[in-house]
Coordinates of C-alpha atoms in Angstrom, one line a residue:
M1 CA 25.9 -18.4 25.2
T2 CA 22.5 -18.1 24.2
A3 CA 20.6 -14.6 24.0
T4 CA 17.0 -14.3 24.6
A5 CA 14.6 -11.3 24.2
I6 CA 13.4 -9.3 27.4
P7 CA 10.3 -10.9 28.7
R8 CA 7.0 -9.2 27.8
T9 CA 3.8 -9.1 29.7
P10 CA 1.2 -11.8 28.6
E11 CA -1.2 -9.1 27.0
R12 CA 1.6 -7.7 25.0
N13 CA 2.8 -11.3 23.9
D14 CA -0.9 -12.1 23.1
R15 CA -1.2 -9.1 20.7
Y16 CA 2.4 -9.5 19.2
K17 CA 1.7 -13.0 18.1
W18 CA -1.0 -11.9 15.8
V19 CA 1.0 -8.9 14.5
A20 CA 3.7 -11.6 13.6
L21 CA 1.3 -13.9 11.9
S22 CA -0.3 -11.1 9.7
N23 CA 3.3 -9.6 8.8
T24 CA 4.9 -13.0 8.0
T25 CA 1.7 -14.1 6.1
M26 CA 1.9 -11.0 4.0
G27 CA 5.7 -11.6 3.4
V28 CA 5.3 -15.3 2.4
L29 CA 2.4 -14.4 0.1
I30 CA 4.1 -11.9 -1.9
A31 CA 7.1 -13.9 -2.1
T32 CA 5.4 -16.9 -3.4
I33 CA 3.0 -14.9 -5.9
D34 CA 6.3 -13.5 -7.4
G35 CA 7.7 -17.0 -7.9
S36 CA 4.8 -17.8 -10.0
I37 CA 3.6 -14.7 -11.4
V38 CA 5.8 -14.6 -14.3
I39 CA 4.7 -18.0 -15.7
I40 CA 1.4 -16.9 -17.1
S41 CA 2.5 -13.3 -18.0
L42 CA 5.8 -14.4 -20.0
P43 CA 4.2 -13.7 -23.5
A44 CA 3.3 -10.0 -22.4
I45 CA 7.0 -9.6 -20.9
F46 CA 8.8 -10.9 -24.0
R47 CA 6.5 -8.8 -26.4
G48 CA 7.3 -5.7 -24.0
I49 CA 11.1 -6.3 -24.5
G50 CA 10.8 -7.3 -28.1
L51 CA 12.3 -10.9 -27.8
D52 CA 10.8 -14.0 -29.3
P53 CA 11.3 -16.8 -26.3
L54 CA 10.7 -19.7 -28.6
A55 CA 13.7 -18.6 -31.1
P56 CA 16.4 -21.4 -30.4
A57 CA 18.9 -18.8 -29.2
N58 CA 16.4 -17.6 -26.6
I59 CA 15.2 -20.8 -25.0
G60 CA 17.8 -20.2 -22.2
Y61 CA 16.2 -16.7 -21.4
L62 CA 12.7 -18.4 -21.2
L63 CA 14.1 -21.1 -18.7
W64 CA 15.8 -18.7 -16.5
M65 CA 12.8 -16.4 -16.4
I66 CA 10.7 -19.3 -15.3
L67 CA 13.3 -21.2 -12.8
G68 CA 15.8 -18.7 -11.9
Y69 CA 13.6 -17.5 -8.8
T70 CA 12.9 -21.1 -7.8
L71 CA 16.4 -22.2 -8.2
V72 CA 17.9 -19.4 -6.0
T73 CA 15.4 -19.8 -3.2
A74 CA 15.9 -23.6 -3.1
V75 CA 19.7 -23.0 -2.8
L76 CA 19.8 -20.1 -0.3
V77 CA 17.0 -20.7 2.3
V78 CA 19.1 -23.1 4.5
A79 CA 21.9 -20.6 4.7
L80 CA 19.7 -17.6 5.4
G81 CA 17.8 -19.7 8.0
R82 CA 21.1 -20.3 9.8
L83 CA 22.0 -16.6 9.7
G84 CA 18.7 -16.0 11.2
D85 CA 19.7 -18.3 14.1
M86 CA 22.9 -16.6 14.6
F87 CA 22.1 -12.9 14.1
G88 CA 18.4 -12.8 14.6
R89 CA 15.5 -14.1 12.7
V90 CA 13.5 -10.9 12.6
R91 CA 16.7 -9.1 11.5
M92 CA 17.1 -11.3 8.4
Y93 CA 13.4 -11.1 7.8
N94 CA 13.4 -7.4 7.8
L95 CA 16.3 -7.1 5.5
G96 CA 14.6 -9.6 3.1
F97 CA 11.6 -7.4 2.9
A98 CA 13.8 -4.5 1.9
I99 CA 15.8 -6.2 -0.6
F100 CA 12.6 -7.6 -2.2
A101 CA 11.0 -4.2 -2.6
A102 CA 14.0 -2.8 -4.1
A103 CA 14.4 -5.4 -6.6
S104 CA 10.8 -5.3 -7.5
L105 CA 11.2 -1.7 -8.2
A106 CA 14.2 -2.3 -10.5
L107 CA 12.4 -5.1 -12.5
S108 CA 9.4 -2.7 -13.2
L109 CA 11.8 0.0 -14.7
D110 CA 13.8 -2.4 -17.0
P111 CA 15.1 0.2 -19.5
L112 CA 16.3 -2.2 -22.2
K113 CA 15.2 -4.3 -25.0
G114 CA 16.1 -7.7 -26.4
G115 CA 18.4 -10.0 -24.9
S116 CA 19.8 -7.3 -22.5
G117 CA 16.3 -6.5 -21.3
A118 CA 15.9 -10.2 -20.5
L119 CA 19.2 -10.4 -18.8
W120 CA 18.2 -7.3 -16.7
L121 CA 15.2 -9.1 -15.7
I122 CA 16.8 -12.3 -14.9
G123 CA 19.4 -10.6 -12.9
F124 CA 17.0 -8.7 -10.5
R125 CA 14.7 -11.7 -10.4
V126 CA 17.7 -13.4 -8.8
V127 CA 18.1 -10.3 -6.4
Q128 CA 14.4 -10.4 -5.7
A129 CA 14.7 -14.3 -5.0
V130 CA 17.3 -13.5 -2.4
G131 CA 14.9 -11.2 -0.5
G132 CA 12.2 -13.7 -1.0
S133 CA 14.4 -16.3 0.5
M134 CA 14.9 -14.2 3.6
L135 CA 11.3 -14.0 4.2
T136 CA 10.3 -17.6 3.8
A137 CA 13.5 -19.1 5.4
N138 CA 12.6 -17.1 8.6
S139 CA 9.0 -16.7 8.9
A140 CA 8.1 -20.1 10.2
A141 CA 10.7 -19.7 12.8
I142 CA 9.4 -16.4 13.9
L143 CA 5.8 -17.8 14.2
T144 CA 7.2 -20.8 16.1
D145 CA 9.0 -18.4 18.6
A146 CA 5.9 -16.0 18.8
F147 CA 3.1 -18.8 19.3
P148 CA 2.5 -21.3 22.1
A149 CA 2.4 -25.0 21.2
R150 CA -1.3 -25.2 21.6
Q151 CA -1.8 -22.7 18.8
R152 CA 1.3 -23.3 16.9
G153 CA -0.4 -25.7 14.4
M154 CA -3.0 -22.9 13.4
A155 CA -0.5 -20.2 12.9
L156 CA 1.7 -22.4 10.9
G157 CA -1.1 -23.7 8.9
I158 CA -2.4 -20.1 7.9
N159 CA 1.1 -19.2 7.0
Q160 CA 2.1 -22.2 5.0
I161 CA -1.3 -22.4 3.2
T162 CA -1.0 -18.7 2.2
A163 CA 2.4 -19.7 0.9
L164 CA 0.9 -22.4 -1.3
M165 CA -2.1 -20.4 -2.3
G166 CA 0.4 -17.6 -3.4
M167 CA 1.9 -20.2 -6.0
F168 CA -1.4 -20.5 -7.7
L169 CA -2.7 -17.0 -7.2
G170 CA 0.4 -15.8 -8.9
L171 CA -1.0 -17.4 -12.0
L172 CA -4.1 -15.7 -11.9
V173 CA -2.6 -12.2 -11.0
G174 CA -0.1 -12.4 -13.5
G175 CA -2.7 -13.2 -16.1
L176 CA -4.8 -10.2 -14.9
L177 CA -2.0 -7.7 -14.9
A178 CA -0.4 -8.7 -18.2
T179 CA -3.6 -7.7 -19.9
I180 CA -2.8 -4.1 -18.6
D181 CA 1.0 -3.8 -19.1
W182 CA 3.8 -6.0 -18.7
R183 CA 5.5 -3.8 -16.3
A184 CA 2.4 -4.2 -14.0
V185 CA 3.6 -7.6 -13.2
F186 CA 6.3 -6.0 -11.2
W187 CA 4.6 -3.0 -9.9
V188 CA 2.3 -4.7 -8.0
S189 CA 5.1 -6.1 -5.5
V190 CA 6.7 -2.6 -5.1
P191 CA 3.9 -1.0 -2.6
V192 CA 3.5 -4.3 -0.8
G193 CA 7.3 -4.7 -0.4
V194 CA 7.7 -1.0 0.9
L195 CA 4.6 -1.3 3.3
G196 CA 5.8 -4.8 4.6
T197 CA 9.3 -3.2 5.1
F198 CA 8.2 -0.4 7.2
W199 CA 5.7 -2.4 9.2
S200 CA 8.1 -5.2 9.9
Y201 CA 10.9 -2.9 11.0
R202 CA 8.3 -1.1 13.4
S203 CA 6.4 -4.2 14.7
L204 CA 8.4 -7.2 14.8
R205 CA 11.0 -8.0 17.6
E206 CA 13.1 -10.9 18.5
T207 CA 11.2 -13.1 21.0
G208 CA 13.0 -16.6 20.5
T209 CA 16.6 -17.8 21.2
R210 CA 19.5 -16.7 19.4
R211 CA 22.8 -18.7 18.8
P212 CA 25.7 -16.7 18.0
G213 CA 28.3 -18.6 16.1
R214 CA 30.7 -18.4 12.9
I215 CA 29.5 -18.8 9.3
D216 CA 30.2 -22.3 7.8
W217 CA 32.0 -21.0 4.6
V218 CA 32.8 -24.6 3.6
G219 CA 29.2 -25.8 3.9
N220 CA 27.7 -22.6 2.4
L221 CA 29.9 -22.9 -0.7
T222 CA 29.7 -26.7 -1.4
F223 CA 26.0 -26.5 -0.8
T224 CA 25.3 -23.6 -2.8
G225 CA 27.5 -24.8 -5.7
G226 CA 26.2 -28.3 -5.5
A227 CA 22.6 -27.7 -5.4
A228 CA 22.9 -24.9 -8.1
C229 CA 24.9 -27.3 -10.5
L230 CA 22.4 -30.0 -9.9
L231 CA 19.2 -28.1 -10.3
A232 CA 20.7 -26.2 -13.2
A233 CA 21.7 -29.6 -15.2
I234 CA 18.1 -30.9 -14.4
T235 CA 16.6 -27.8 -16.0
Y236 CA 18.7 -27.8 -19.2
G237 CA 18.0 -31.6 -19.3
I238 CA 14.5 -30.9 -20.9
Q239 CA 16.1 -29.0 -23.8
P240 CA 16.8 -31.3 -27.0
Y241 CA 20.3 -32.3 -27.9
G242 CA 22.0 -34.3 -30.6
G243 CA 18.8 -35.5 -32.3
H244 CA 17.2 -36.6 -29.1
A245 CA 14.0 -35.0 -27.8
T246 CA 15.7 -34.4 -24.3
G247 CA 19.2 -33.2 -23.3
W248 CA 20.1 -36.0 -20.8
T249 CA 23.1 -37.1 -23.2
N250 CA 24.4 -33.6 -23.4
P251 CA 27.9 -33.6 -21.8
W252 CA 27.3 -30.3 -20.1
V253 CA 24.3 -31.8 -18.5
L254 CA 26.0 -34.8 -17.3
A255 CA 29.0 -32.8 -15.9
G256 CA 26.5 -30.7 -14.2
L257 CA 24.8 -33.6 -12.6
A258 CA 28.2 -35.2 -11.6
T259 CA 29.6 -32.0 -10.3
G260 CA 26.4 -31.3 -8.2
V261 CA 26.6 -34.9 -6.6
A262 CA 30.3 -34.6 -6.0
L263 CA 29.8 -31.1 -4.1
L264 CA 26.7 -32.3 -2.1
T265 CA 28.6 -35.5 -1.2
T266 CA 31.5 -33.2 0.0
F267 CA 29.1 -30.9 1.8
C268 CA 27.5 -34.0 3.8
V269 CA 31.0 -35.1 4.9
A270 CA 32.1 -31.7 5.7
E271 CA 29.1 -31.0 7.9
T272 CA 29.6 -33.9 10.3
R273 CA 33.2 -32.5 11.1
I274 CA 32.5 -28.8 11.4
A275 CA 31.9 -27.6 14.9
E276 CA 29.0 -25.2 14.0
P277 CA 27.6 -26.5 10.6
M278 CA 25.3 -24.7 8.3
F279 CA 23.0 -27.7 7.7
Q280 CA 22.3 -29.5 11.1
L281 CA 22.4 -33.2 9.8
R282 CA 21.7 -34.5 13.4
L283 CA 18.2 -33.1 13.1
F284 CA 17.7 -36.0 10.9
K285 CA 17.7 -38.1 13.9
I286 CA 14.5 -36.8 14.8
R287 CA 11.9 -39.0 13.1
A288 CA 9.2 -36.5 12.8
F289 CA 11.8 -33.9 11.3
A290 CA 13.2 -36.5 8.8
A291 CA 9.7 -38.2 7.8
G292 CA 8.0 -34.8 7.5
N293 CA 10.8 -33.3 5.1
L294 CA 10.8 -36.4 3.0
A295 CA 7.1 -36.2 2.6
A296 CA 7.3 -32.5 1.9
L297 CA 9.9 -32.9 -0.8
L298 CA 7.8 -35.7 -2.5
I299 CA 4.7 -33.7 -2.6
A300 CA 6.5 -30.7 -3.7
I301 CA 7.7 -32.6 -6.7
A302 CA 3.9 -33.9 -7.6
R303 CA 2.6 -30.4 -6.8
G304 CA 5.1 -28.6 -9.3
G305 CA 4.4 -31.1 -11.9
M306 CA 0.7 -30.8 -11.6
Q307 CA 0.9 -27.1 -12.0
F308 CA 2.8 -27.0 -15.2
M309 CA 0.8 -29.9 -16.6
L310 CA -2.6 -28.3 -15.8
I311 CA -1.6 -25.1 -17.5
I312 CA -0.4 -26.9 -20.7
W313 CA -3.6 -29.1 -20.7
L314 CA -5.8 -26.1 -20.2
Q315 CA -4.0 -23.7 -22.5
G316 CA -3.2 -26.0 -25.1
I317 CA -6.1 -28.3 -25.5
W318 CA -9.2 -27.7 -23.3
L319 CA -9.6 -24.0 -23.6
P320 CA -9.2 -23.7 -27.4
L321 CA -11.5 -26.7 -27.8
H322 CA -14.1 -24.5 -25.8
G323 CA -13.8 -21.4 -28.1
Y324 CA -11.2 -19.4 -26.2
S325 CA -8.3 -18.0 -28.5
F326 CA -4.8 -19.0 -27.6
E327 CA -3.9 -15.5 -26.8
R328 CA -6.7 -15.6 -24.0
T329 CA -5.9 -18.9 -22.6
P330 CA -3.3 -17.9 -20.1
L331 CA -5.8 -15.7 -18.1
W332 CA -8.5 -18.2 -18.2
A333 CA -6.2 -20.9 -17.3
G334 CA -5.6 -19.2 -13.8
I335 CA -9.2 -18.7 -13.5
F336 CA -10.3 -22.3 -14.3
M337 CA -7.7 -23.4 -11.7
L338 CA -9.3 -21.5 -8.7
P339 CA -10.9 -24.5 -7.1
L340 CA -7.4 -25.7 -6.2
T341 CA -6.8 -22.5 -4.2
V342 CA -10.1 -22.9 -2.6
G343 CA -9.3 -26.2 -1.4
F344 CA -6.1 -25.0 0.1
L345 CA -8.0 -22.3 2.0
L346 CA -10.5 -24.7 3.4
G347 CA -8.2 -27.5 4.2
G348 CA -5.0 -25.7 5.6
P349 CA -6.1 -23.6 8.6
I350 CA -8.8 -26.3 9.7
S351 CA -6.4 -29.1 9.8
G352 CA -3.7 -26.9 11.2
Y353 CA -6.1 -26.0 14.3
L354 CA -7.3 -29.7 14.8
S355 CA -3.8 -31.0 14.6
D356 CA -3.1 -28.8 17.6
R357 CA -5.5 -31.0 19.5
F358 CA -5.3 -34.4 17.8
G359 CA -1.7 -34.6 16.5
A360 CA -0.3 -34.1 13.0
R361 CA 0.0 -37.7 11.6
L362 CA -3.5 -38.4 10.9
F363 CA -4.2 -35.3 9.0
A364 CA -1.0 -35.3 7.2
T365 CA -1.2 -38.7 5.8
S366 CA -5.0 -38.3 5.0
G367 CA -4.2 -35.4 3.1
L368 CA -1.8 -37.0 0.9
T369 CA -3.8 -40.1 0.3
L370 CA -6.5 -37.6 -0.9
V371 CA -3.8 -35.9 -3.1
A372 CA -3.0 -39.3 -4.7
A373 CA -6.7 -40.0 -5.3
S374 CA -7.0 -36.7 -7.1
F375 CA -4.0 -37.6 -9.5
I376 CA -5.5 -40.8 -10.3
G377 CA -8.8 -39.2 -11.0
L378 CA -7.4 -36.6 -13.1
M379 CA -5.4 -39.4 -15.0
L380 CA -8.8 -40.9 -15.8
L381 CA -10.5 -37.9 -17.2
P382 CA -10.8 -37.7 -20.9
V383 CA -8.6 -34.8 -22.5
D384 CA -11.9 -32.8 -23.3
F385 CA -13.2 -33.4 -19.9
P386 CA -16.5 -31.9 -18.4
Y387 CA -15.5 -29.0 -16.2
P388 CA -17.5 -29.8 -12.9
A389 CA -15.6 -33.2 -12.7
F390 CA -12.2 -31.4 -13.4
A391 CA -13.1 -28.6 -10.7
A392 CA -14.2 -31.4 -8.1
L393 CA -10.9 -33.1 -8.5
L394 CA -8.8 -29.8 -8.2
L395 CA -10.8 -28.9 -5.0
V396 CA -9.9 -32.5 -3.6
S397 CA -6.4 -32.0 -4.4
G398 CA -6.2 -28.6 -2.5
L399 CA -8.0 -29.9 0.4
G400 CA -5.5 -32.7 0.7
Q401 CA -2.5 -30.6 0.1
G402 CA -3.8 -28.1 2.7
M403 CA -4.6 -31.1 5.2
F404 CA -1.0 -32.1 4.8
S405 CA 0.9 -29.0 4.8
A406 CA -0.2 -27.2 8.0
P407 CA 0.2 -30.2 10.3
N408 CA 3.2 -31.2 8.7
T409 CA 5.0 -27.7 9.1
S410 CA 3.8 -27.6 12.6
A411 CA 5.3 -31.0 13.4
I412 CA 8.6 -30.3 11.9
M413 CA 9.0 -27.2 13.5
G414 CA 8.0 -28.4 16.8
S415 CA 10.2 -31.3 16.7
V416 CA 13.5 -29.3 16.8
P417 CA 15.3 -27.5 19.6
P418 CA 14.3 -23.8 19.9
E419 CA 17.6 -22.4 19.2
Q420 CA 17.8 -24.3 15.8
R421 CA 14.3 -23.5 14.5
G422 CA 15.8 -20.8 11.9
V423 CA 17.9 -23.4 10.1
A424 CA 15.1 -26.1 10.4
S425 CA 12.7 -23.6 8.9
G426 CA 15.5 -23.1 5.9
M427 CA 16.0 -26.8 5.7
R428 CA 12.1 -27.4 5.3
S429 CA 11.8 -24.6 2.7
T430 CA 14.9 -26.0 0.8
F431 CA 13.1 -29.4 0.3
Q432 CA 9.9 -27.7 -0.7
N433 CA 11.7 -25.3 -3.2
S434 CA 14.0 -28.0 -4.5
G435 CA 11.0 -30.2 -5.0
T436 CA 9.3 -27.6 -7.3
A437 CA 12.6 -27.2 -9.3
L438 CA 13.0 -31.1 -9.6
S439 CA 9.5 -31.3 -10.9
I440 CA 9.8 -29.3 -13.9
G441 CA 13.0 -31.4 -15.1
L442 CA 11.2 -34.6 -14.1
F443 CA 7.7 -34.0 -15.5
F444 CA 8.7 -32.1 -18.4
S445 CA 11.0 -35.0 -19.4
L446 CA 8.3 -37.5 -18.8
M447 CA 5.8 -35.5 -21.1
I448 CA 8.4 -34.9 -23.8
V449 CA 9.2 -38.7 -23.8
G450 CA 5.5 -39.4 -24.1
L451 CA 4.8 -37.1 -27.0
A452 CA 8.0 -38.1 -28.9
G453 CA 6.7 -41.6 -29.6
S454 CA 3.5 -40.3 -31.2
L455 CA 3.4 -36.6 -31.9
P456 CA 5.6 -36.7 -34.9
H457 CA 3.3 -39.1 -36.8
A458 CA 0.0 -37.4 -35.7
L459 CA 1.6 -33.9 -36.9
Q460 CA 2.8 -35.3 -40.3
T461 CA -0.4 -36.8 -41.0
G462 CA -2.6 -33.9 -39.9
L463 CA -0.6 -31.2 -41.8
T464 CA -0.4 -33.3 -45.0
A465 CA -4.2 -33.6 -44.9
Q466 CA -4.4 -29.8 -45.0
Q467 CA -2.2 -29.7 -48.3
V468 CA 1.1 -28.8 -46.5
P469 CA 4.0 -30.2 -48.7
A470 CA 5.3 -33.5 -47.6
A471 CA 8.8 -32.4 -47.0
T472 CA 7.7 -29.5 -44.8
A473 CA 5.4 -31.6 -42.9
H474 CA 8.1 -34.1 -42.4
Q475 CA 10.4 -31.4 -41.3
V476 CA 8.0 -29.9 -38.8
A477 CA 7.1 -33.4 -37.4
G478 CA 10.6 -34.1 -36.7
L479 CA 11.3 -30.8 -34.6
P480 CA 11.6 -31.6 -30.8
P481 CA 8.3 -31.7 -28.8
V482 CA 9.7 -29.4 -26.3
S483 CA 9.1 -26.4 -28.7
T484 CA 5.6 -27.5 -29.1
L485 CA 5.3 -27.7 -25.2
F486 CA 6.7 -24.3 -24.7
A487 CA 4.5 -22.6 -27.4
T488 CA 1.5 -24.2 -25.6
F489 CA 2.6 -23.0 -22.2
L490 CA 3.1 -19.5 -23.4
G491 CA -0.3 -19.3 -24.8
N492 CA 1.0 -19.3 -28.5
N493 CA -0.7 -21.2 -31.3
P494 CA 1.8 -24.0 -31.9
I495 CA 1.0 -24.6 -35.4
S496 CA 1.5 -20.9 -36.5
H497 CA 4.8 -21.1 -34.6
L498 CA 6.1 -24.4 -36.2
L499 CA 5.1 -23.4 -39.9
G500 CA 6.0 -19.8 -39.7
P501 CA 9.6 -20.1 -40.5
S502 CA 8.9 -22.3 -43.6
G503 CA 6.7 -19.5 -45.2
V504 CA 4.2 -22.1 -46.3
L505 CA 1.0 -20.8 -44.6
P506 CA 0.6 -17.9 -47.2
T507 CA 0.9 -20.3 -50.1
L508 CA -2.1 -22.6 -49.0
P509 CA -5.5 -22.4 -49.9
A510 CA -7.4 -20.0 -47.5
A511 CA -9.5 -22.6 -45.9
N512 CA -6.6 -24.9 -45.2
A513 CA -4.7 -22.1 -43.6
Q514 CA -7.5 -21.0 -41.6
T515 CA -8.0 -24.4 -40.4
L516 CA -4.4 -24.9 -39.5
T517 CA -4.2 -21.6 -37.5
G518 CA -7.6 -22.1 -36.0
D519 CA -8.4 -22.8 -32.4
R520 CA -9.4 -26.5 -32.9
F521 CA -6.9 -28.2 -35.3
F522 CA -4.0 -28.4 -32.9
P523 CA -6.0 -29.5 -29.7
E524 CA -7.8 -32.2 -31.8
L525 CA -4.5 -33.2 -33.3
V526 CA -2.6 -33.9 -30.1
S527 CA -5.3 -35.0 -27.9
G528 CA -4.3 -38.7 -28.2
P529 CA -0.5 -38.1 -27.8
F530 CA -1.0 -35.8 -25.0
H531 CA -3.3 -38.1 -23.0
H532 CA -0.7 -40.7 -23.4
G533 CA 1.9 -38.4 -21.8
L534 CA -0.7 -37.2 -19.2
V535 CA -1.2 -40.8 -18.0
T536 CA 2.5 -41.2 -17.6
V537 CA 2.9 -37.8 -15.6
F538 CA -0.1 -38.4 -13.1
S539 CA 0.8 -42.0 -12.5
A540 CA 4.2 -40.8 -11.3
A541 CA 2.7 -37.8 -9.3
A542 CA 0.2 -40.3 -7.5
L543 CA 3.1 -42.7 -6.7
L544 CA 5.1 -39.9 -5.2
A545 CA 2.1 -38.8 -3.2
L546 CA 1.5 -42.3 -1.9
I547 CA 5.2 -42.7 -0.9
G548 CA 4.9 -39.2 0.9
A549 CA 1.9 -40.7 2.7
L550 CA 3.6 -43.7 3.9
A551 CA 6.6 -41.5 5.1
S552 CA 4.0 -39.2 6.9
A553 CA 2.3 -42.2 8.5
L554 CA 6.0 -43.4 9.8
R555 CA 6.7 -40.0 11.5
G556 CA 5.7 -41.6 15.0
P557 CA 2.8 -40.5 17.4
S558 CA 2.0 -36.8 18.1
A559 CA 0.5 -36.0 21.5
K560 CA -2.4 -33.5 21.8
S561 CA -1.2 -30.0 22.9
G562 CA -1.3 -29.5 26.5
Q563 CA -0.4 -32.9 27.5
V564 CA 2.7 -33.9 29.1
E565 CA 4.8 -36.4 27.1
D566 CA 6.9 -39.2 28.5
P567 CA 9.8 -39.3 26.1
R568 CA 10.0 -43.0 26.5
Q569 CA 6.6 -43.3 24.8
H570 CA 6.9 -40.7 22.3
P571 CA 10.2 -41.0 20.2
D572 CA 9.7 -37.7 18.5
R573 CA 10.0 -35.8 21.6
A574 CA 12.9 -38.0 22.9
D575 CA 14.8 -37.4 19.6
S576 CA 14.1 -33.7 19.8
E577 CA 15.4 -33.6 23.3
R578 CA 18.5 -35.6 22.1
A579 CA 19.1 -33.2 19.5
A580 CA 18.7 -30.1 21.9
R581 CA 21.6 -31.6 24.2
L582 CA 23.6 -32.1 21.0
G583 CA 22.8 -28.6 20.0
R584 CA 24.2 -27.3 23.3

């Protein structure tokens, strides 16, 4: 019992598809901008609510402000995509815009201070993420319904690249608005959310197939609980525990990992026995769907790690070495990373358009190969790099990610039966968002382990050379590297933060105190240890990108649009047809 929309004339359909593209592109842009906008603006936000995020008791607030939005979107998009298939993709999308706008308004009106103010922000960031999940889970399905196959890659390319671009534009927008007022970081989403809500309710309509059914409560609860436990445990794994630099031996982290794996295992078993499952595991029998999602997961992990490592590299070392104060580095880090966004804008729409004619595999695989090459190039740069070389590598990385993302999204969405596009879009977004959340735990842990071996000695030697008492220098050198990383990440002078509690700075000779709190002491001190960690991180990212390229190459042949394919010659289409029969 599949319900379809009333047929429209070709002229109205042609006009409607561009309305759908512009509206959904605005939706995913603001949703992804808000996913990263707080990263750069966190120092201003915490100053505004009167909270020190680097105090040991407040690290949890810091982590949930950074990761809460990403965790929610990773967990909910599949369920919301499935609800879109059942109750209407446009209906769920419209509701998402309204929730997003209301949560953005509540965030900007935070009346509380201290820990209560942080909890207000974290809580409404979660609500905002629910609205953002509704937007991202259903936007690709709405476009797949609205556009013919010959233009689908172009449309999804614009939409997908806009989403990726939003991740990096959020850094720049957050840095700019934080210099005005910390509330402006949230104000900016209110008018966009209100406009998008009214526009989507008035202009969008259901054009695809709808598949009424029952909600899979077992699948929803086990997946949501399992993914939340797993991702939260990985997040807390980067905090020190029991004298270790990281928290992977923490019983709560281990319990969270075990519980998450157990719940997700139960979920996978249950989904094979439920008549109308939330997660269509049968779709993984389609080679293009399975390979495309595996590649998307791997590159999301690599991309998320690159984002955070570049911020730390620029804010903690390169910009201070070039005369920028620590307080100004968050804004300028976003500006100096603009070549990455330019690469997205150049590579995404063009490759999406060409993939409609020549197939997805060539462009997606070549794009990931370029991304791997850019990681190797970044690994070979000196810590104090020449900016033109750095910018060129960011541009290549952006081009490669754009070349991959648009054709890959089109291939994934085009490979599934029409009535399952909503859940397929949610599954695709889940892999992408989960990769971003996983990347933080993975790459921060790699960097912390890399720093733990050499940073303590470098700190103790450098501090004692500036007449810091040996006992204090030894104590500071023994602090977990995560504190230094977070201080750098937030645009704070790490040395001032590390020595502040000891009260030693005012007792030192003025010249030594000035050197310690200057812009060059810390960057020059940690350049060696940081480069060692950077090589480890970018080596892992390059390996992930190459494995993703291999998965992309194995997705099977893709026909040019407009050709009639023989299922026996094109296994992707044959798999899709089998999935369609199974879905019915």
